Amino acid sequence: MKNEILEAAAKSILEQDVDKAVEVARAALAEGLDPLEVIEKGFTVGINKIGELFDRGQVFLPEVMVCSDAMKAATEILNEAIPVEKRSQGIKCVIATVEGDIHDIGKGLVVSLFKVNGLEVYDLGCEVPTETIIEKALEVNADIIGTSALLNTTMKQMKKLEDELRESGIRDKVKTIIGGAPVTERYANRIGADAYAENAMDGVKKVFQMMKKQ
Ligand code: B12
């Protein structure tokens, strides 16, 4: 049953079927499946496949947009069902998708998982200028700044953030973590980010590791 639901989840995205995606998300919860596993091993498989087809020119932007609507509708239902860690960890995180980048599905997942793990999250949304990110981090006295970039052309905003934190003399006041499909551990090391996360759960793990070291 589990495999069937995971397959149906991926298929609903590939078939651009918003209603089906919602139906599968609800069915997964009714079956008692782990919502995170359904997102990662089901719906995300579908959206990644769409990304490949888009890359090869076999699907076009309007279709990707419907797929992402389906993905968002399903993940909203599943995110809400992830069990919440009631205990606040007292760790403040400012999260944003960088300037020029509208991809916010992955960032949304990061926000949800951070929250359910007891982190205090300030979600600035997408297309957020570096200056706004830094202002918010200073305003709330953030421990962590997490940024997401899905485009080769917007990744450089992450370097800009590192440079501006350094130039303003506040680099050691905050830890940075970056993620998104084109981002790598190597890139994080190169620009001087404190951590790279492959996915949202890895992000949670890295945040706790960084805060423990302090
Ligand atoms: C959905 C989608 C869209 C949707 C976005 C809807 C939305 N509201 O987000 C729409 C249709 C609008 C779109 C538009 C465009 N897109 Co698009 N899109 C995608 C697609 C298919 C899926 C992205 C996604 O949601 N993945 C699912 C989520 C769950 O995964 P994720 O984002 O990687 O996030 C996970 C991890 O990376 C990590 N993570 C991510 N960020 C962070 C941050 C932190 C702090 C942490 C801890 C972790 C973390 O955790 C997340 C959860 O586990 C990708 C293909 C792909 N394989 O990535 C292309 C893709 C990213 N898009 C691409 C392109 C080119 C575009 C456009 C420029 C197309 C155009 N010609 O207009 C525009 C960009 C407009 C802009 N200015 O931003 C290219 C980018 C190529 C590149 N490397 O530069 C891709 C790779 C497709 C491709 N193969 O060509 N897109």
mmCIF file of N, CA, C and O and ligand atoms in Angstrom, residues 47-48 51 54-55 61 64-65 68 72 100-106 109-110 146-148 150-152 177 179-181 197-200 203, ligand 1:
data_model
loop_
_atom_site.group_PDB
_atom_site.id
_atom_site.type_symbol
_atom_site.label_atom_id
_atom_site.label_comp_id
_atom_site.label_asym_id
_atom_site.label_seq_id
_atom_site.Cartn_x
_atom_site.Cartn_y
_atom_site.Cartn_z
ATOM 1 N N ILE A 47 8.297 15.866 -8.961
ATOM 2 C CA ILE A 47 8.689 17.234 -9.365
ATOM 3 C C ILE A 47 10.115 17.237 -9.932
ATOM 4 O O ILE A 47 10.417 17.976 -10.867
ATOM 5 N N ASN A 48 10.985 16.343 -9.407
ATOM 6 C CA ASN A 48 12.339 16.269 -9.964
ATOM 7 C C ASN A 48 12.318 15.746 -11.399
ATOM 8 O O ASN A 48 13.070 16.196 -12.255
ATOM 9 N N GLY A 51 11.409 18.430 -13.606
ATOM 10 C CA GLY A 51 12.574 19.281 -13.813
ATOM 11 C C GLY A 51 13.454 18.744 -14.943
ATOM 12 O O GLY A 51 13.915 19.491 -15.793
ATOM 13 N N PHE A 54 11.706 19.230 -18.267
ATOM 14 C CA PHE A 54 11.772 20.655 -18.605
ATOM 15 C C PHE A 54 13.150 20.974 -19.194
ATOM 16 O O PHE A 54 13.276 21.659 -20.214
ATOM 17 N N ASP A 55 14.156 20.410 -18.576
ATOM 18 C CA ASP A 55 15.548 20.593 -19.006
ATOM 19 C C ASP A 55 15.737 20.129 -20.446
ATOM 20 O O ASP A 55 16.429 20.756 -21.233
ATOM 21 N N LEU A 61 7.162 25.702 -19.422
ATOM 22 C CA LEU A 61 6.949 26.413 -18.164
ATOM 23 C C LEU A 61 5.493 26.382 -17.644
ATOM 24 O O LEU A 61 5.276 26.133 -16.461
ATOM 25 N N VAL A 64 5.023 23.200 -15.939
ATOM 26 C CA VAL A 64 5.773 23.117 -14.671
ATOM 27 C C VAL A 64 5.028 23.894 -13.583
ATOM 28 O O VAL A 64 4.998 23.495 -12.422
ATOM 29 N N MET A 65 4.388 24.994 -13.995
ATOM 30 C CA MET A 65 3.665 25.798 -13.001
ATOM 31 C C MET A 65 2.488 25.024 -12.410
ATOM 32 O O MET A 65 2.239 25.083 -11.205
ATOM 33 N N SER A 68 3.862 22.535 -10.049
ATOM 34 C CA SER A 68 4.282 23.109 -8.769
ATOM 35 C C SER A 68 3.070 23.491 -7.923
ATOM 36 O O SER A 68 3.117 23.416 -6.702
ATOM 37 N N LYS A 72 2.616 22.067 -4.264
ATOM 38 C CA LYS A 72 2.363 22.951 -3.119
ATOM 39 C C LYS A 72 1.118 22.513 -2.356
ATOM 40 O O LYS A 72 1.109 22.482 -1.119
ATOM 41 N N GLY A 100 15.812 37.575 -6.746
ATOM 42 C CA GLY A 100 15.764 37.151 -8.148
ATOM 43 C C GLY A 100 15.261 35.732 -8.337
ATOM 44 O O GLY A 100 15.136 35.247 -9.460
ATOM 45 N N ASP A 101 14.967 35.048 -7.244
ATOM 46 C CA ASP A 101 14.581 33.633 -7.326
ATOM 47 C C ASP A 101 13.199 33.421 -6.713
ATOM 48 O O ASP A 101 12.975 33.777 -5.555
ATOM 49 N N ILE A 102 12.283 32.850 -7.533
ATOM 50 C CA ILE A 102 10.920 32.684 -7.020
ATOM 51 C C ILE A 102 10.633 31.267 -6.515
ATOM 52 O O ILE A 102 9.537 30.973 -6.080
ATOM 53 N N HIS A 103 11.614 30.383 -6.610
ATOM 54 C CA HIS A 103 11.371 28.993 -6.186
ATOM 55 C C HIS A 103 11.215 28.941 -4.667
ATOM 56 O O HIS A 103 12.167 29.233 -3.941
ATOM 57 N N ASP A 104 10.028 28.535 -4.203
ATOM 58 C CA ASP A 104 9.836 28.532 -2.747
ATOM 59 C C ASP A 104 9.252 27.239 -2.186
ATOM 60 O O ASP A 104 8.888 27.169 -1.023
ATOM 61 N N ILE A 105 9.178 26.206 -3.022
ATOM 62 C CA ILE A 105 8.613 24.940 -2.513
ATOM 63 C C ILE A 105 9.577 24.300 -1.510
ATOM 64 O O ILE A 105 9.187 23.926 -0.398
ATOM 65 N N GLY A 106 10.860 24.215 -1.910
ATOM 66 C CA GLY A 106 11.864 23.627 -1.014
ATOM 67 C C GLY A 106 12.030 24.450 0.248
ATOM 68 O O GLY A 106 12.096 23.912 1.357
ATOM 69 N N LEU A 109 9.369 23.770 2.672
ATOM 70 C CA LEU A 109 9.582 22.508 3.391
ATOM 71 C C LEU A 109 10.578 22.712 4.534
ATOM 72 O O LEU A 109 10.416 22.173 5.636
ATOM 73 N N VAL A 110 11.611 23.496 4.255
ATOM 74 C CA VAL A 110 12.618 23.808 5.279
ATOM 75 C C VAL A 110 11.939 24.537 6.448
ATOM 76 O O VAL A 110 12.122 24.181 7.616
ATOM 77 N N GLY A 146 19.239 31.096 6.966
ATOM 78 C CA GLY A 146 19.170 30.026 5.973
ATOM 79 C C GLY A 146 18.692 30.596 4.651
ATOM 80 O O GLY A 146 17.661 31.265 4.601
ATOM 81 N N THR A 147 19.445 30.347 3.584
ATOM 82 C CA THR A 147 18.989 30.840 2.283
ATOM 83 C C THR A 147 18.885 29.700 1.276
ATOM 84 O O THR A 147 19.606 28.702 1.348
ATOM 85 N N SER A 148 17.956 29.901 0.349
ATOM 86 C CA SER A 148 17.683 28.920 -0.687
ATOM 87 C C SER A 148 17.859 29.562 -2.055
ATOM 88 O O SER A 148 17.435 30.704 -2.262
ATOM 89 N N LEU A 150 17.673 28.268 -6.339
ATOM 90 C CA LEU A 150 17.457 27.153 -7.278
ATOM 91 C C LEU A 150 18.037 27.434 -8.652
ATOM 92 O O LEU A 150 17.969 26.602 -9.546
ATOM 93 N N LEU A 151 18.579 28.619 -8.828
ATOM 94 C CA LEU A 151 19.105 28.984 -10.142
ATOM 95 C C LEU A 151 20.605 29.252 -10.059
ATOM 96 O O LEU A 151 21.073 29.843 -9.074
ATOM 97 N N ASN A 152 21.326 28.850 -11.111
ATOM 98 C CA ASN A 152 22.769 29.147 -11.163
ATOM 99 C C ASN A 152 23.001 30.651 -11.044
ATOM 100 O O ASN A 152 23.974 31.090 -10.454
ATOM 101 N N ILE A 177 23.464 28.884 6.675
ATOM 102 C CA ILE A 177 23.267 27.565 6.059
ATOM 103 C C ILE A 177 22.599 27.792 4.709
ATOM 104 O O ILE A 177 21.717 28.658 4.593
ATOM 105 N N GLY A 179 21.086 26.072 0.803
ATOM 106 C CA GLY A 179 20.575 24.882 0.131
ATOM 107 C C GLY A 179 19.890 25.235 -1.171
ATOM 108 O O GLY A 179 19.728 26.411 -1.507
ATOM 109 N N GLY A 180 19.474 24.202 -1.895
ATOM 110 C CA GLY A 180 18.842 24.383 -3.200
ATOM 111 C C GLY A 180 19.544 23.520 -4.221
ATOM 112 O O GLY A 180 20.730 23.215 -4.056
ATOM 113 N N ALA A 181 18.818 23.110 -5.273
ATOM 114 C CA ALA A 181 19.338 22.123 -6.224
ATOM 115 C C ALA A 181 20.747 22.414 -6.775
ATOM 116 O O ALA A 181 21.569 21.496 -6.828
ATOM 117 N N ALA A 197 23.042 22.144 3.288
ATOM 118 C CA ALA A 197 22.106 21.048 3.565
ATOM 119 C C ALA A 197 21.536 20.515 2.262
ATOM 120 O O ALA A 197 21.115 21.264 1.393
ATOM 121 N N GLU A 198 21.545 19.190 2.182
ATOM 122 C CA GLU A 198 21.053 18.515 0.983
ATOM 123 C C GLU A 198 19.531 18.550 0.930
ATOM 124 O O GLU A 198 18.926 18.625 -0.125
ATOM 125 N N ASN A 199 18.922 18.465 2.104
ATOM 126 C CA ASN A 199 17.461 18.527 2.158
ATOM 127 C C ASN A 199 17.061 19.141 3.503
ATOM 128 O O ASN A 199 17.918 19.478 4.325
ATOM 129 N N ALA A 200 15.737 19.268 3.710
ATOM 130 C CA ALA A 200 15.262 19.996 4.887
ATOM 131 C C ALA A 200 15.676 19.311 6.200
ATOM 132 O O ALA A 200 16.079 19.969 7.164
ATOM 133 N N GLY A 203 19.097 19.899 6.983
ATOM 134 C CA GLY A 203 19.190 21.271 7.481
ATOM 135 C C GLY A 203 18.968 21.330 8.986
ATOM 136 O O GLY A 203 19.730 21.971 9.720
HETATM 137 C C1 B12 B 1 8.835 23.904 -9.551
HETATM 138 C C2 B12 B 1 9.858 24.612 -10.394
HETATM 139 C C3 B12 B 1 9.555 25.901 -10.846
HETATM 140 C C4 B12 B 1 8.281 26.643 -10.430
HETATM 141 C C5 B12 B 1 8.530 27.269 -9.032
HETATM 142 C C6 B12 B 1 7.271 27.385 -8.195
HETATM 143 C C7 B12 B 1 7.585 27.748 -6.770
HETATM 144 N N1 B12 B 1 6.694 28.532 -6.206
HETATM 145 O O1 B12 B 1 8.585 27.337 -6.173
HETATM 146 C C8 B12 B 1 8.153 27.698 -11.586
HETATM 147 C C9 B12 B 1 7.368 27.063 -12.714
HETATM 148 C C10 B12 B 1 7.515 29.012 -11.223
HETATM 149 C C11 B12 B 1 9.631 27.801 -12.012
HETATM 150 C C12 B12 B 1 10.163 28.922 -12.653
HETATM 151 C C13 B12 B 1 11.453 28.939 -13.185
HETATM 152 N N2 B12 B 1 12.337 27.951 -13.212
HETATM 153 CO CO1 B12 B 1 12.115 26.340 -12.185
HETATM 154 N N3 B12 B 1 11.991 24.628 -11.484
HETATM 155 C C14 B12 B 1 11.108 23.979 -10.741
HETATM 156 C C15 B12 B 1 11.552 22.515 -10.475
HETATM 157 C C16 B12 B 1 10.849 21.624 -11.497
HETATM 158 C C17 B12 B 1 11.323 21.950 -9.089
HETATM 159 C C18 B12 B 1 11.870 22.776 -7.907
HETATM 160 C C19 B12 B 1 11.277 22.235 -6.626
HETATM 161 O O2 B12 B 1 10.307 22.781 -6.103
HETATM 162 N N4 B12 B 1 11.809 21.083 -6.143
HETATM 163 C C20 B12 B 1 11.264 20.376 -4.988
HETATM 164 C C21 B12 B 1 11.867 20.912 -3.688
HETATM 165 C C22 B12 B 1 11.271 20.125 -2.503
HETATM 166 O O3 B12 B 1 13.258 20.678 -3.731
HETATM 167 P P1 B12 B 1 14.365 21.828 -3.571
HETATM 168 O O4 B12 B 1 13.830 23.138 -4.003
HETATM 169 O O5 B12 B 1 15.634 21.363 -4.183
HETATM 170 O O6 B12 B 1 14.574 21.955 -1.995
HETATM 171 C C23 B12 B 1 15.085 20.914 -1.178
HETATM 172 C C24 B12 B 1 16.624 20.930 -1.015
HETATM 173 O O7 B12 B 1 17.307 21.509 -2.120
HETATM 174 C C25 B12 B 1 16.858 21.652 0.277
HETATM 175 N N5 B12 B 1 16.892 23.123 0.321
HETATM 176 C C26 B12 B 1 16.516 24.030 -0.598
HETATM 177 N N6 B12 B 1 16.706 25.275 -0.149
HETATM 178 C C27 B12 B 1 17.193 25.181 1.101
HETATM 179 C C28 B12 B 1 17.549 26.156 2.023
HETATM 180 C C29 B12 B 1 18.022 25.768 3.274
HETATM 181 C C30 B12 B 1 18.370 26.812 4.270
HETATM 182 C C31 B12 B 1 18.146 24.391 3.589
HETATM 183 C C32 B12 B 1 18.598 23.992 4.936
HETATM 184 C C33 B12 B 1 17.785 23.411 2.664
HETATM 185 C C34 B12 B 1 17.324 23.807 1.428
HETATM 186 O O8 B12 B 1 15.743 21.254 1.069
HETATM 187 C C35 B12 B 1 14.574 21.206 0.234
HETATM 188 C C36 B12 B 1 13.616 20.192 0.792
HETATM 189 O O9 B12 B 1 14.186 18.948 1.040
HETATM 190 C C37 B12 B 1 13.095 22.625 -10.715
HETATM 191 C C38 B12 B 1 13.806 21.305 -11.100
HETATM 192 C C39 B12 B 1 14.690 20.771 -9.981
HETATM 193 N N7 B12 B 1 15.091 19.543 -10.136
HETATM 194 O O10 B12 B 1 15.022 21.445 -9.032
HETATM 195 C C40 B12 B 1 13.147 23.704 -11.809
HETATM 196 C C41 B12 B 1 14.412 24.588 -11.998
HETATM 197 C C42 B12 B 1 15.000 24.957 -10.646
HETATM 198 N N8 B12 B 1 13.892 25.789 -12.656
HETATM 199 C C43 B12 B 1 14.706 26.207 -13.540
HETATM 200 C C44 B12 B 1 14.475 27.378 -14.314
HETATM 201 C C45 B12 B 1 15.497 27.673 -15.410
HETATM 202 C C46 B12 B 1 13.365 28.218 -14.076
HETATM 203 C C47 B12 B 1 13.042 29.550 -14.780
HETATM 204 C C48 B12 B 1 14.250 30.486 -15.003
HETATM 205 C C49 B12 B 1 12.354 29.200 -16.106
HETATM 206 C C50 B12 B 1 12.081 30.368 -17.035
HETATM 207 N N9 B12 B 1 12.652 30.254 -18.209
HETATM 208 O O11 B12 B 1 11.423 31.305 -16.678
HETATM 209 C C51 B12 B 1 12.003 30.174 -13.823
HETATM 210 C C52 B12 B 1 12.689 30.999 -12.718
HETATM 211 C C53 B12 B 1 12.028 32.253 -12.346
HETATM 212 C C54 B12 B 1 12.779 32.904 -11.179
HETATM 213 N N10 B12 B 1 13.161 34.137 -11.362
HETATM 214 O O12 B12 B 1 12.994 32.306 -10.137
HETATM 215 C C55 B12 B 1 15.974 25.341 -13.666
HETATM 216 C C56 B12 B 1 17.196 25.996 -13.018
HETATM 217 C C57 B12 B 1 18.485 25.755 -13.796
HETATM 218 C C58 B12 B 1 19.623 26.359 -13.049
HETATM 219 N N11 B12 B 1 20.360 25.514 -12.314
HETATM 220 O O13 B12 B 1 19.849 27.528 -13.075
HETATM 221 C C59 B12 B 1 15.512 24.040 -13.017
HETATM 222 C C60 B12 B 1 16.647 23.229 -12.339
HETATM 223 C C61 B12 B 1 14.842 23.156 -14.108
HETATM 224 C C62 B12 B 1 15.815 22.674 -15.136
HETATM 225 N N12 B12 B 1 16.238 21.429 -15.044
HETATM 226 O O14 B12 B 1 16.178 23.398 -16.033
HETATM 227 N N13 B12 B 1 10.302 26.705 -11.703
#
